[in-house]
Amino acid sequence: MVLAVSALVLSGCGGGSTDEPGGQDISSGSKHLNLYAYAVPKIGYDEIIPAFRDTEEGKDIGFAASYGASGDQSRKVARRVPADVVNFSVAPDITRLVKAGVVDKDWAEQYPNGSTPFGSVVALVVREGNPLNIRTWDDLLKPGIQVVTPNPGSSGSAKWNLLAPFSAKSNGGVDEQAGLDYVAELVRDHTRIQPKSGREATTAFEQGQGDVLISYENEAIFLKNQNATAKPGQRVDYVIPPETFKIENPVAVVNFSKEKEAANEFVSYLFTPAAQRIWAEQGFRPVDETVIEETKDLFPGEIAKLWTIKELGAVLGEGTAEENKGKDLKGWPAVDKALFGTSGAITEIYDAGGKV
């Protein structure tokens, strides 16, 4: 099945702007910001933007927002489409903009928490009642299990989705081949469709495709919250595997923005306690320590090991100094080069359909 691109664009033109009939107009104001984001946090921004516009700092700022696959959105901004603020699934999609000269090199130092205002963890979404008893990464490789997860060539969420089992099976990259063997089997024997974004993957699962959706916890929460009004075949449950991966979704201000002051006000607002509570209420894990404690009951599940990009990058980047100006790669640069770059091991697995 071919899925249509699910980017949603809120135009700032005309008498008002919203992507929902009867929805709130967010476009009015003497200043105007264009937000380019990956697909999944739309439900958060639907609440965050009106709340910001109710503040003194945001009362005269209008918005247009575009949501889509993280990599695709990043490439658009690199081509200098009108943009002021970006929020992508993975840091390499902002690194692309640094290389294109449209985001400052020190973007990660400009706001708290590495300029990451919220996050999530990798979860397994299953049909209501979990009829196939999916609990761990091993369960996805049971005979006949069909898994839905996006293509890492276009989707940042796909990278997180694959890093979770890769890390669990490789002991954080120590036994790299064991992790790659798992990913190859998953792709070859259990993945039939490869949507472009996390949102498209969710849509495919809602339409009845697959037994398990690998996704962000916040997407799983969003889906489960719809059970009361969903058709029986579309109701879901979700599982947090004992070993999973910490998802960090960074934000940055575009340096060619004509409204830099307004853009900085908006990004700063994302880290305030008020905005952090909104993120939590919409299923995204906050980063403010006080709000984390206040909202911990919203995120059930016991995690024995939460792998991070910092840990994995330290292992996969070891020994890369010779070809990188005398310093080992770390974090996303190390992970991307080893796994997702043009010659990365997981890229090769996808290019070969898992037959490696």
mmCIF file of C-alpha atoms in Angstrom:
data_model
loop_
_atom_site.group_PDB
_atom_site.id
_atom_site.type_symbol
_atom_site.label_atom_id
_atom_site.label_comp_id
_atom_site.label_asym_id
_atom_site.label_seq_id
_atom_site.Cartn_x
_atom_site.Cartn_y
_atom_site.Cartn_z
ATOM 1 C CA MET A 1 0.000 0.000 0.000
ATOM 2 C CA VAL A 2 1.308 3.447 -0.891
ATOM 3 C CA LEU A 3 0.701 6.052 1.785
ATOM 4 C CA ALA A 4 0.204 9.705 0.971
ATOM 5 C CA VAL A 5 2.588 12.223 2.475
ATOM 6 C CA SER A 6 1.042 13.448 5.711
ATOM 7 C CA ALA A 7 2.633 16.885 6.081
ATOM 8 C CA LEU A 8 0.081 19.310 7.442
ATOM 9 C CA VAL A 9 0.566 22.950 6.592
ATOM 10 C CA LEU A 10 -1.063 25.837 8.386
ATOM 11 C CA SER A 11 -1.007 28.836 6.098
ATOM 12 C CA GLY A 12 -0.543 32.264 7.611
ATOM 13 C CA CYS A 13 -2.400 34.027 4.824
ATOM 14 C CA GLY A 14 -5.899 35.382 4.587
ATOM 15 C CA GLY A 15 -8.446 35.772 7.314
ATOM 16 C CA GLY A 16 -7.277 32.973 9.566
ATOM 17 C CA SER A 17 -5.329 29.775 9.757
ATOM 18 C CA THR A 18 -6.020 26.351 11.149
ATOM 19 C CA ASP A 19 -5.895 22.818 9.821
ATOM 20 C CA GLU A 20 -9.165 21.875 11.519
ATOM 21 C CA PRO A 21 -12.593 23.200 10.517
ATOM 22 C CA GLY A 22 -13.682 25.497 13.324
ATOM 23 C CA GLY A 23 -10.268 25.290 14.944
ATOM 24 C CA GLN A 24 -8.467 28.197 16.586
ATOM 25 C CA ASP A 25 -6.931 30.859 14.331
ATOM 26 C CA ILE A 26 -3.215 31.001 15.129
ATOM 27 C CA SER A 27 -2.086 33.206 12.251
ATOM 28 C CA SER A 28 -3.017 36.713 13.387
ATOM 29 C CA GLY A 29 -0.370 39.081 14.717
ATOM 30 C CA SER A 30 2.001 41.831 13.649
ATOM 31 C CA LYS A 31 4.859 39.308 13.764
ATOM 32 C CA HIS A 32 4.833 35.928 12.074
ATOM 33 C CA LEU A 33 6.715 32.677 12.695
ATOM 34 C CA ASN A 34 6.998 29.649 10.427
ATOM 35 C CA LEU A 35 7.509 26.410 12.350
ATOM 36 C CA TYR A 36 8.878 23.342 10.551
ATOM 37 C CA ALA A 37 8.619 20.205 12.661
ATOM 38 C CA TYR A 38 8.577 16.462 12.354
ATOM 39 C CA ALA A 39 5.127 14.900 12.199
ATOM 40 C CA VAL A 40 4.555 13.506 15.674
ATOM 41 C CA PRO A 41 4.510 16.613 17.971
ATOM 42 C CA LYS A 42 1.659 18.294 16.114
ATOM 43 C CA ILE A 43 -0.722 17.367 18.944
ATOM 44 C CA GLY A 44 1.611 19.124 21.380
ATOM 45 C CA TYR A 45 1.984 22.266 19.305
ATOM 46 C CA ASP A 46 -1.791 22.400 18.820
ATOM 47 C CA GLU A 47 -1.894 23.217 22.557
ATOM 48 C CA ILE A 48 1.482 24.931 22.978
ATOM 49 C CA ILE A 49 1.033 27.610 20.312
ATOM 50 C CA PRO A 50 -2.314 28.968 21.614
ATOM 51 C CA ALA A 51 -0.919 28.912 25.171
ATOM 52 C CA PHE A 52 2.120 30.917 24.057
ATOM 53 C CA ARG A 53 -0.128 33.400 22.246
ATOM 54 C CA ASP A 54 -1.938 33.948 25.553
ATOM 55 C CA THR A 55 1.295 35.166 27.179
ATOM 56 C CA GLU A 56 2.575 38.733 27.138
ATOM 57 C CA GLU A 57 5.533 37.682 24.991
ATOM 58 C CA GLY A 58 3.449 35.796 22.447
ATOM 59 C CA LYS A 59 0.265 37.856 22.203
ATOM 60 C CA ASP A 60 1.133 39.534 18.895
ATOM 61 C CA ILE A 61 2.849 36.607 17.179
ATOM 62 C CA GLY A 62 1.086 34.625 14.459
ATOM 63 C CA PHE A 63 2.114 31.156 13.317
ATOM 64 C CA ALA A 64 2.154 28.886 10.312
ATOM 65 C CA ALA A 65 3.271 25.303 10.922
ATOM 66 C CA SER A 66 4.367 22.485 8.660
ATOM 67 C CA TYR A 67 4.625 18.895 9.914
ATOM 68 C CA GLY A 68 6.139 15.933 8.096
ATOM 69 C CA ALA A 69 8.902 13.343 8.031
ATOM 70 C CA SER A 70 11.875 14.799 9.901
ATOM 71 C CA GLY A 71 14.463 14.270 7.189
ATOM 72 C CA ASP A 72 12.174 15.657 4.510
ATOM 73 C CA GLN A 73 11.426 18.743 6.607
ATOM 74 C CA SER A 74 15.116 19.308 7.231
ATOM 75 C CA ARG A 75 15.924 19.138 3.540
ATOM 76 C CA LYS A 76 13.210 21.695 2.793
ATOM 77 C CA VAL A 77 14.653 24.178 5.279
ATOM 78 C CA ALA A 78 18.163 23.523 3.946
ATOM 79 C CA ARG A 79 16.801 24.745 0.592
ATOM 80 C CA ARG A 80 15.789 27.935 2.451
ATOM 81 C CA VAL A 81 12.029 27.683 2.459
ATOM 82 C CA PRO A 82 10.625 30.429 4.737
ATOM 83 C CA ALA A 83 11.277 29.097 8.237
ATOM 84 C CA ASP A 84 11.968 30.567 11.660
ATOM 85 C CA VAL A 85 11.917 27.660 14.114
ATOM 86 C CA VAL A 86 12.664 23.983 13.492
ATOM 87 C CA ASN A 87 11.927 20.965 15.682
ATOM 88 C CA PHE A 88 13.201 17.684 14.306
ATOM 89 C CA SER A 89 13.219 14.102 15.443
ATOM 90 C CA VAL A 90 16.994 13.719 15.491
ATOM 91 C CA ALA A 91 19.972 16.052 15.856
ATOM 92 C CA PRO A 92 21.504 15.130 12.457
ATOM 93 C CA ASP A 93 18.542 16.813 10.783
ATOM 94 C CA ILE A 94 19.638 20.057 12.436
ATOM 95 C CA THR A 95 23.295 19.331 11.658
ATOM 96 C CA ARG A 96 22.270 19.326 7.980
ATOM 97 C CA LEU A 97 21.080 22.911 8.470
ATOM 98 C CA VAL A 98 24.343 23.902 10.140
ATOM 99 C CA LYS A 99 26.214 22.598 7.100
ATOM 100 C CA ALA A 100 23.805 24.527 4.860
ATOM 101 C CA GLY A 101 24.556 27.702 6.833
ATOM 102 C CA VAL A 102 21.009 28.246 8.052
ATOM 103 C CA VAL A 103 21.409 27.281 11.743
ATOM 104 C CA ASP A 104 24.209 28.454 14.050
ATOM 105 C CA LYS A 105 26.938 25.957 14.944
ATOM 106 C CA ASP A 106 26.273 26.447 18.662
ATOM 107 C CA TRP A 107 22.512 25.786 18.387
ATOM 108 C CA ALA A 108 22.613 23.016 21.010
ATOM 109 C CA GLU A 109 24.050 25.439 23.571
ATOM 110 C CA GLN A 110 21.513 28.204 23.053
ATOM 111 C CA TYR A 111 18.749 26.666 25.188
ATOM 112 C CA PRO A 112 18.536 24.297 28.170
ATOM 113 C CA ASN A 113 19.001 20.533 27.944
ATOM 114 C CA GLY A 114 20.932 20.664 24.680
ATOM 115 C CA SER A 115 18.068 22.649 23.107
ATOM 116 C CA THR A 116 15.753 19.671 23.615
ATOM 117 C CA PRO A 117 12.452 20.774 25.219
ATOM 118 C CA PHE A 118 10.795 17.338 25.457
ATOM 119 C CA GLY A 119 11.377 13.703 24.615
ATOM 120 C CA SER A 120 10.008 10.217 24.765
ATOM 121 C CA VAL A 121 11.043 6.555 24.809
ATOM 122 C CA VAL A 122 10.589 3.829 22.219
ATOM 123 C CA ALA A 123 7.402 1.826 22.782
ATOM 124 C CA LEU A 124 5.578 -1.102 21.204
ATOM 125 C CA VAL A 125 1.973 -0.424 20.205
ATOM 126 C CA VAL A 126 -0.178 -3.558 19.999
ATOM 127 C CA ARG A 127 -3.797 -4.400 19.371
ATOM 128 C CA GLU A 128 -6.187 -4.020 22.313
ATOM 129 C CA GLY A 129 -5.633 -6.724 24.899
ATOM 130 C CA ASN A 130 -2.205 -7.553 23.442
ATOM 131 C CA PRO A 131 -3.510 -10.810 21.922
ATOM 132 C CA LEU A 132 -0.061 -11.915 20.711
ATOM 133 C CA ASN A 133 1.528 -11.252 24.129
ATOM 134 C CA ILE A 134 4.187 -8.886 22.827
ATOM 135 C CA ARG A 135 6.473 -7.873 25.713
ATOM 136 C CA THR A 136 10.075 -7.763 24.529
ATOM 137 C CA TRP A 137 12.150 -7.200 21.408
ATOM 138 C CA ASP A 138 12.473 -10.968 20.956
ATOM 139 C CA ASP A 139 8.701 -11.194 20.584
ATOM 140 C CA LEU A 140 8.842 -9.155 17.364
ATOM 141 C CA LEU A 141 10.784 -11.987 15.726
ATOM 142 C CA LYS A 142 8.206 -14.656 16.460
ATOM 143 C CA PRO A 143 7.021 -16.446 13.302
ATOM 144 C CA GLY A 144 4.314 -14.517 11.479
ATOM 145 C CA ILE A 145 4.570 -11.272 13.474
ATOM 146 C CA GLN A 146 4.238 -8.244 11.194
ATOM 147 C CA VAL A 147 5.869 -5.005 12.337
ATOM 148 C CA VAL A 148 5.201 -1.436 11.200
ATOM 149 C CA THR A 149 8.029 1.097 11.486
ATOM 150 C CA PRO A 150 9.032 3.960 9.163
ATOM 151 C CA ASN A 151 11.974 4.034 6.781
ATOM 152 C CA PRO A 152 15.115 5.537 8.382
ATOM 153 C CA GLY A 153 15.997 7.160 5.071
ATOM 154 C CA SER A 154 13.256 9.748 5.573
ATOM 155 C CA SER A 155 12.117 9.390 9.176
ATOM 156 C CA GLY A 156 13.933 10.342 12.349
ATOM 157 C CA SER A 157 11.513 8.266 14.388
ATOM 158 C CA ALA A 158 12.619 5.196 12.420
ATOM 159 C CA LYS A 159 16.166 5.736 13.632
ATOM 160 C CA TRP A 160 15.082 5.855 17.269
ATOM 161 C CA ASN A 161 12.847 2.812 16.716
ATOM 162 C CA LEU A 162 15.774 0.757 15.439
ATOM 163 C CA LEU A 163 18.299 2.044 17.971
ATOM 164 C CA ALA A 164 16.240 0.585 20.813
ATOM 165 C CA PRO A 165 16.465 -3.098 19.777
ATOM 166 C CA PHE A 166 19.939 -2.592 18.298
ATOM 167 C CA SER A 167 21.188 -1.319 21.660
ATOM 168 C CA ALA A 168 19.375 -4.006 23.627
ATOM 169 C CA LYS A 169 20.791 -6.797 21.455
ATOM 170 C CA SER A 170 24.290 -5.361 21.089
ATOM 171 C CA ASN A 171 24.724 -4.309 24.731
ATOM 172 C CA GLY A 172 24.926 -0.686 23.733
ATOM 173 C CA GLY A 173 27.051 -1.347 20.644
ATOM 174 C CA VAL A 174 29.628 -3.585 22.337
ATOM 175 C CA ASP A 175 28.500 -6.576 20.228
ATOM 176 C CA GLU A 176 27.597 -4.586 17.122
ATOM 177 C CA GLN A 177 27.013 -7.641 14.929
ATOM 178 C CA ALA A 178 24.385 -9.056 17.288
ATOM 179 C CA GLY A 179 22.442 -5.803 17.001
ATOM 180 C CA LEU A 180 22.755 -5.759 13.220
ATOM 181 C CA ASP A 181 21.653 -9.389 12.950
ATOM 182 C CA TYR A 182 18.492 -8.492 14.862
ATOM 183 C CA VAL A 183 17.739 -5.507 12.634
ATOM 184 C CA ALA A 184 18.359 -7.555 9.480
ATOM 185 C CA GLU A 185 15.925 -10.259 10.587
ATOM 186 C CA LEU A 186 13.348 -7.668 11.601
ATOM 187 C CA VAL A 187 13.545 -5.941 8.206
ATOM 188 C CA ARG A 188 13.754 -9.126 6.127
ATOM 189 C CA ASP A 189 11.106 -11.275 7.801
ATOM 190 C CA HIS A 190 8.773 -8.980 9.710
ATOM 191 C CA THR A 191 8.549 -5.564 8.016
ATOM 192 C CA ARG A 192 6.316 -5.374 4.948
ATOM 193 C CA ILE A 193 5.713 -1.631 4.610
ATOM 194 C CA GLN A 194 8.026 1.305 5.246
ATOM 195 C CA PRO A 195 6.070 4.559 5.730
ATOM 196 C CA LYS A 196 7.931 7.849 5.341
ATOM 197 C CA SER A 197 7.210 9.233 8.821
ATOM 198 C CA GLY A 198 6.126 8.223 12.299
ATOM 199 C CA ARG A 199 2.697 9.719 11.629
ATOM 200 C CA GLU A 200 2.261 7.713 8.414
ATOM 201 C CA ALA A 201 3.302 4.568 10.268
ATOM 202 C CA THR A 202 0.630 5.253 12.874
ATOM 203 C CA THR A 203 -1.974 5.752 10.145
ATOM 204 C CA ALA A 204 -1.030 2.440 8.537
ATOM 205 C CA PHE A 205 -1.374 0.640 11.879
ATOM 206 C CA GLU A 206 -4.725 2.301 12.533
ATOM 207 C CA GLN A 207 -5.880 1.052 9.148
ATOM 208 C CA GLY A 208 -5.207 -2.503 10.262
ATOM 209 C CA GLN A 209 -1.748 -3.150 8.886
ATOM 210 C CA GLY A 210 0.665 -5.080 11.083
ATOM 211 C CA ASP A 211 0.558 -6.631 14.527
ATOM 212 C CA VAL A 212 2.983 -4.264 16.235
ATOM 213 C CA LEU A 213 3.838 -0.616 15.676
ATOM 214 C CA ILE A 214 7.253 0.503 16.896
ATOM 215 C CA SER A 215 6.749 4.106 17.918
ATOM 216 C CA TYR A 216 7.301 6.878 20.397
ATOM 217 C CA GLU A 217 5.655 6.461 23.785
ATOM 218 C CA ASN A 218 3.795 9.737 23.218
ATOM 219 C CA GLU A 219 2.301 8.363 19.999
ATOM 220 C CA ALA A 220 1.262 5.221 21.865
ATOM 221 C CA ILE A 221 -0.414 7.324 24.556
ATOM 222 C CA PHE A 222 -2.165 9.392 21.884
ATOM 223 C CA LEU A 223 -3.550 6.256 20.239
ATOM 224 C CA LYS A 224 -4.665 4.636 23.484
ATOM 225 C CA ASN A 225 -6.455 7.826 24.533
ATOM 226 C CA GLN A 226 -8.625 7.429 21.450
ATOM 227 C CA ASN A 227 -9.847 3.949 22.393
ATOM 228 C CA ALA A 228 -13.137 5.255 23.791
ATOM 229 C CA THR A 229 -14.223 6.524 20.380
ATOM 230 C CA ALA A 230 -12.260 4.180 18.109
ATOM 231 C CA LYS A 231 -13.752 1.242 16.260
ATOM 232 C CA PRO A 232 -13.040 -2.128 17.938
ATOM 233 C CA GLY A 233 -10.382 -3.057 15.374
ATOM 234 C CA GLN A 234 -8.542 0.220 15.912
ATOM 235 C CA ARG A 235 -8.219 0.090 19.694
ATOM 236 C CA VAL A 236 -4.727 -0.382 21.064
ATOM 237 C CA ASP A 237 -2.567 -1.042 24.067
ATOM 238 C CA TYR A 238 1.140 -0.378 24.383
ATOM 239 C CA VAL A 239 4.177 -1.894 26.054
ATOM 240 C CA ILE A 240 7.424 -0.268 27.177
ATOM 241 C CA PRO A 241 10.129 -2.935 26.689
ATOM 242 C CA PRO A 242 12.424 -3.523 29.698
ATOM 243 C CA GLU A 243 15.297 -2.183 27.578
ATOM 244 C CA THR A 244 14.492 0.781 25.398
ATOM 245 C CA PHE A 245 15.936 4.036 24.108
ATOM 246 C CA LYS A 246 15.690 7.651 25.236
ATOM 247 C CA ILE A 247 14.322 9.853 22.452
ATOM 248 C CA GLU A 248 15.573 13.446 22.301
ATOM 249 C CA ASN A 249 13.926 15.831 19.814
ATOM 250 C CA PRO A 250 15.886 19.093 19.432
ATOM 251 C CA VAL A 251 14.754 22.576 18.446
ATOM 252 C CA ALA A 252 16.620 25.477 16.846
ATOM 253 C CA VAL A 253 16.105 28.985 15.492
ATOM 254 C CA VAL A 254 16.872 29.523 11.804
ATOM 255 C CA ASN A 255 19.522 32.220 11.421
ATOM 256 C CA PHE A 256 17.938 33.840 8.358
ATOM 257 C CA SER A 257 14.695 34.414 10.288
ATOM 258 C CA LYS A 258 13.298 37.921 9.930
ATOM 259 C CA GLU A 259 11.713 37.554 13.382
ATOM 260 C CA LYS A 260 14.595 36.230 15.455
ATOM 261 C CA GLU A 261 13.474 37.921 18.662
ATOM 262 C CA ALA A 262 9.991 36.412 18.388
ATOM 263 C CA ALA A 263 11.480 33.034 17.464
ATOM 264 C CA ASN A 264 13.728 33.093 20.518
ATOM 265 C CA GLU A 265 10.773 34.050 22.735
ATOM 266 C CA PHE A 266 8.807 31.074 21.431
ATOM 267 C CA VAL A 267 11.628 28.568 21.830
ATOM 268 C CA SER A 268 12.354 29.864 25.336
ATOM 269 C CA TYR A 269 8.690 29.368 26.208
ATOM 270 C CA LEU A 270 8.930 25.672 25.322
ATOM 271 C CA PHE A 271 11.150 25.174 28.387
ATOM 272 C CA THR A 272 8.934 27.008 30.891
ATOM 273 C CA PRO A 273 7.042 25.002 33.554
ATOM 274 C CA ALA A 274 3.724 25.948 31.914
ATOM 275 C CA ALA A 275 4.774 24.584 28.533
ATOM 276 C CA GLN A 276 6.458 21.572 30.117
ATOM 277 C CA ARG A 277 3.160 20.604 31.749
ATOM 278 C CA ILE A 278 1.409 20.884 28.396
ATOM 279 C CA TRP A 279 3.987 18.607 26.782
ATOM 280 C CA ALA A 280 3.454 16.060 29.564
ATOM 281 C CA GLU A 281 -0.341 16.223 29.247
ATOM 282 C CA GLN A 282 0.034 15.445 25.548
ATOM 283 C CA GLY A 283 2.193 12.391 26.241
ATOM 284 C CA PHE A 284 5.684 13.863 25.770
ATOM 285 C CA ARG A 285 8.206 13.425 28.571
ATOM 286 C CA PRO A 286 9.143 16.832 30.042
ATOM 287 C CA VAL A 287 12.745 17.813 30.764
ATOM 288 C CA ASP A 288 12.165 20.204 33.679
ATOM 289 C CA GLU A 289 13.008 18.273 36.870
ATOM 290 C CA THR A 290 10.094 19.684 38.879
ATOM 291 C CA VAL A 291 7.581 18.908 36.135
ATOM 292 C CA ILE A 292 9.089 15.447 35.650
ATOM 293 C CA GLU A 293 8.288 14.678 39.284
ATOM 294 C CA GLU A 294 4.829 16.272 39.093
ATOM 295 C CA THR A 295 3.807 14.248 36.033
ATOM 296 C CA LYS A 296 5.532 10.892 36.588
ATOM 297 C CA ASP A 297 2.195 9.086 36.973
ATOM 298 C CA LEU A 298 1.408 9.940 33.350
ATOM 299 C CA PHE A 299 4.202 7.625 32.196
ATOM 300 C CA PRO A 300 3.687 4.119 33.603
ATOM 301 C CA GLY A 301 6.019 1.225 32.876
ATOM 302 C CA GLU A 302 9.210 -0.119 34.389
ATOM 303 C CA ILE A 303 12.385 0.511 32.383
ATOM 304 C CA ALA A 304 15.345 -1.601 33.484
ATOM 305 C CA LYS A 305 17.772 0.006 31.033
ATOM 306 C CA LEU A 306 17.259 3.245 29.116
ATOM 307 C CA TRP A 307 19.968 3.531 26.473
ATOM 308 C CA THR A 308 21.010 6.991 25.285
ATOM 309 C CA ILE A 309 22.602 8.404 22.157
ATOM 310 C CA LYS A 310 25.531 9.569 24.284
ATOM 311 C CA GLU A 311 26.249 6.026 25.524
ATOM 312 C CA LEU A 312 25.874 4.397 22.134
ATOM 313 C CA GLY A 313 27.905 7.069 20.371
ATOM 314 C CA ALA A 314 30.798 6.636 22.790
ATOM 315 C CA VAL A 315 31.005 2.939 21.869
ATOM 316 C CA LEU A 316 30.427 3.189 18.117
ATOM 317 C CA GLY A 317 32.785 6.147 17.780
ATOM 318 C CA GLU A 318 35.695 4.465 19.514
ATOM 319 C CA GLY A 319 38.694 4.221 17.203
ATOM 320 C CA THR A 320 37.475 6.747 14.630
ATOM 321 C CA ALA A 321 40.011 9.450 15.531
ATOM 322 C CA GLU A 322 42.431 8.717 12.702
ATOM 323 C CA GLU A 323 39.910 9.657 10.053
ATOM 324 C CA ASN A 324 38.334 12.496 12.067
ATOM 325 C CA LYS A 325 41.094 15.005 12.741
ATOM 326 C CA GLY A 326 42.486 13.141 15.725
ATOM 327 C CA LYS A 327 39.264 12.912 17.762
ATOM 328 C CA ASP A 328 36.870 9.992 18.101
ATOM 329 C CA LEU A 329 33.354 10.704 16.921
ATOM 330 C CA LYS A 330 30.732 10.873 19.661
ATOM 331 C CA GLY A 331 26.941 11.011 19.966
ATOM 332 C CA TRP A 332 24.913 11.299 16.787
ATOM 333 C CA PRO A 333 27.912 11.822 14.459
ATOM 334 C CA ALA A 334 29.285 8.446 15.577
ATOM 335 C CA VAL A 335 25.921 6.675 15.407
ATOM 336 C CA ASP A 336 24.986 8.141 12.043
ATOM 337 C CA LYS A 337 28.317 7.253 10.469
ATOM 338 C CA ALA A 338 28.265 3.695 11.781
ATOM 339 C CA LEU A 339 24.601 2.891 11.202
ATOM 340 C CA PHE A 340 22.609 5.400 9.160
ATOM 341 C CA GLY A 341 24.986 7.240 6.828
ATOM 342 C CA THR A 342 25.200 6.424 3.136
ATOM 343 C CA SER A 343 27.508 3.525 3.953
ATOM 344 C CA GLY A 344 26.100 2.834 7.428
ATOM 345 C CA ALA A 345 25.379 -0.737 8.426
ATOM 346 C CA ILE A 346 21.620 -0.271 8.906
ATOM 347 C CA THR A 347 21.373 1.688 5.648
ATOM 348 C CA GLU A 348 22.968 -1.285 3.887
ATOM 349 C CA ILE A 349 20.482 -3.626 5.565
ATOM 350 C CA TYR A 350 17.539 -1.565 4.281
ATOM 351 C CA ASP A 351 19.053 -1.236 0.816
ATOM 352 C CA ALA A 352 19.330 -5.013 0.655
ATOM 353 C CA GLY A 353 15.884 -5.669 2.129
ATOM 354 C CA GLY A 354 17.498 -7.318 5.147
ATOM 355 C CA LYS A 355 19.235 -9.922 2.978
ATOM 356 C CA VAL A 356 22.773 -9.362 4.205
#
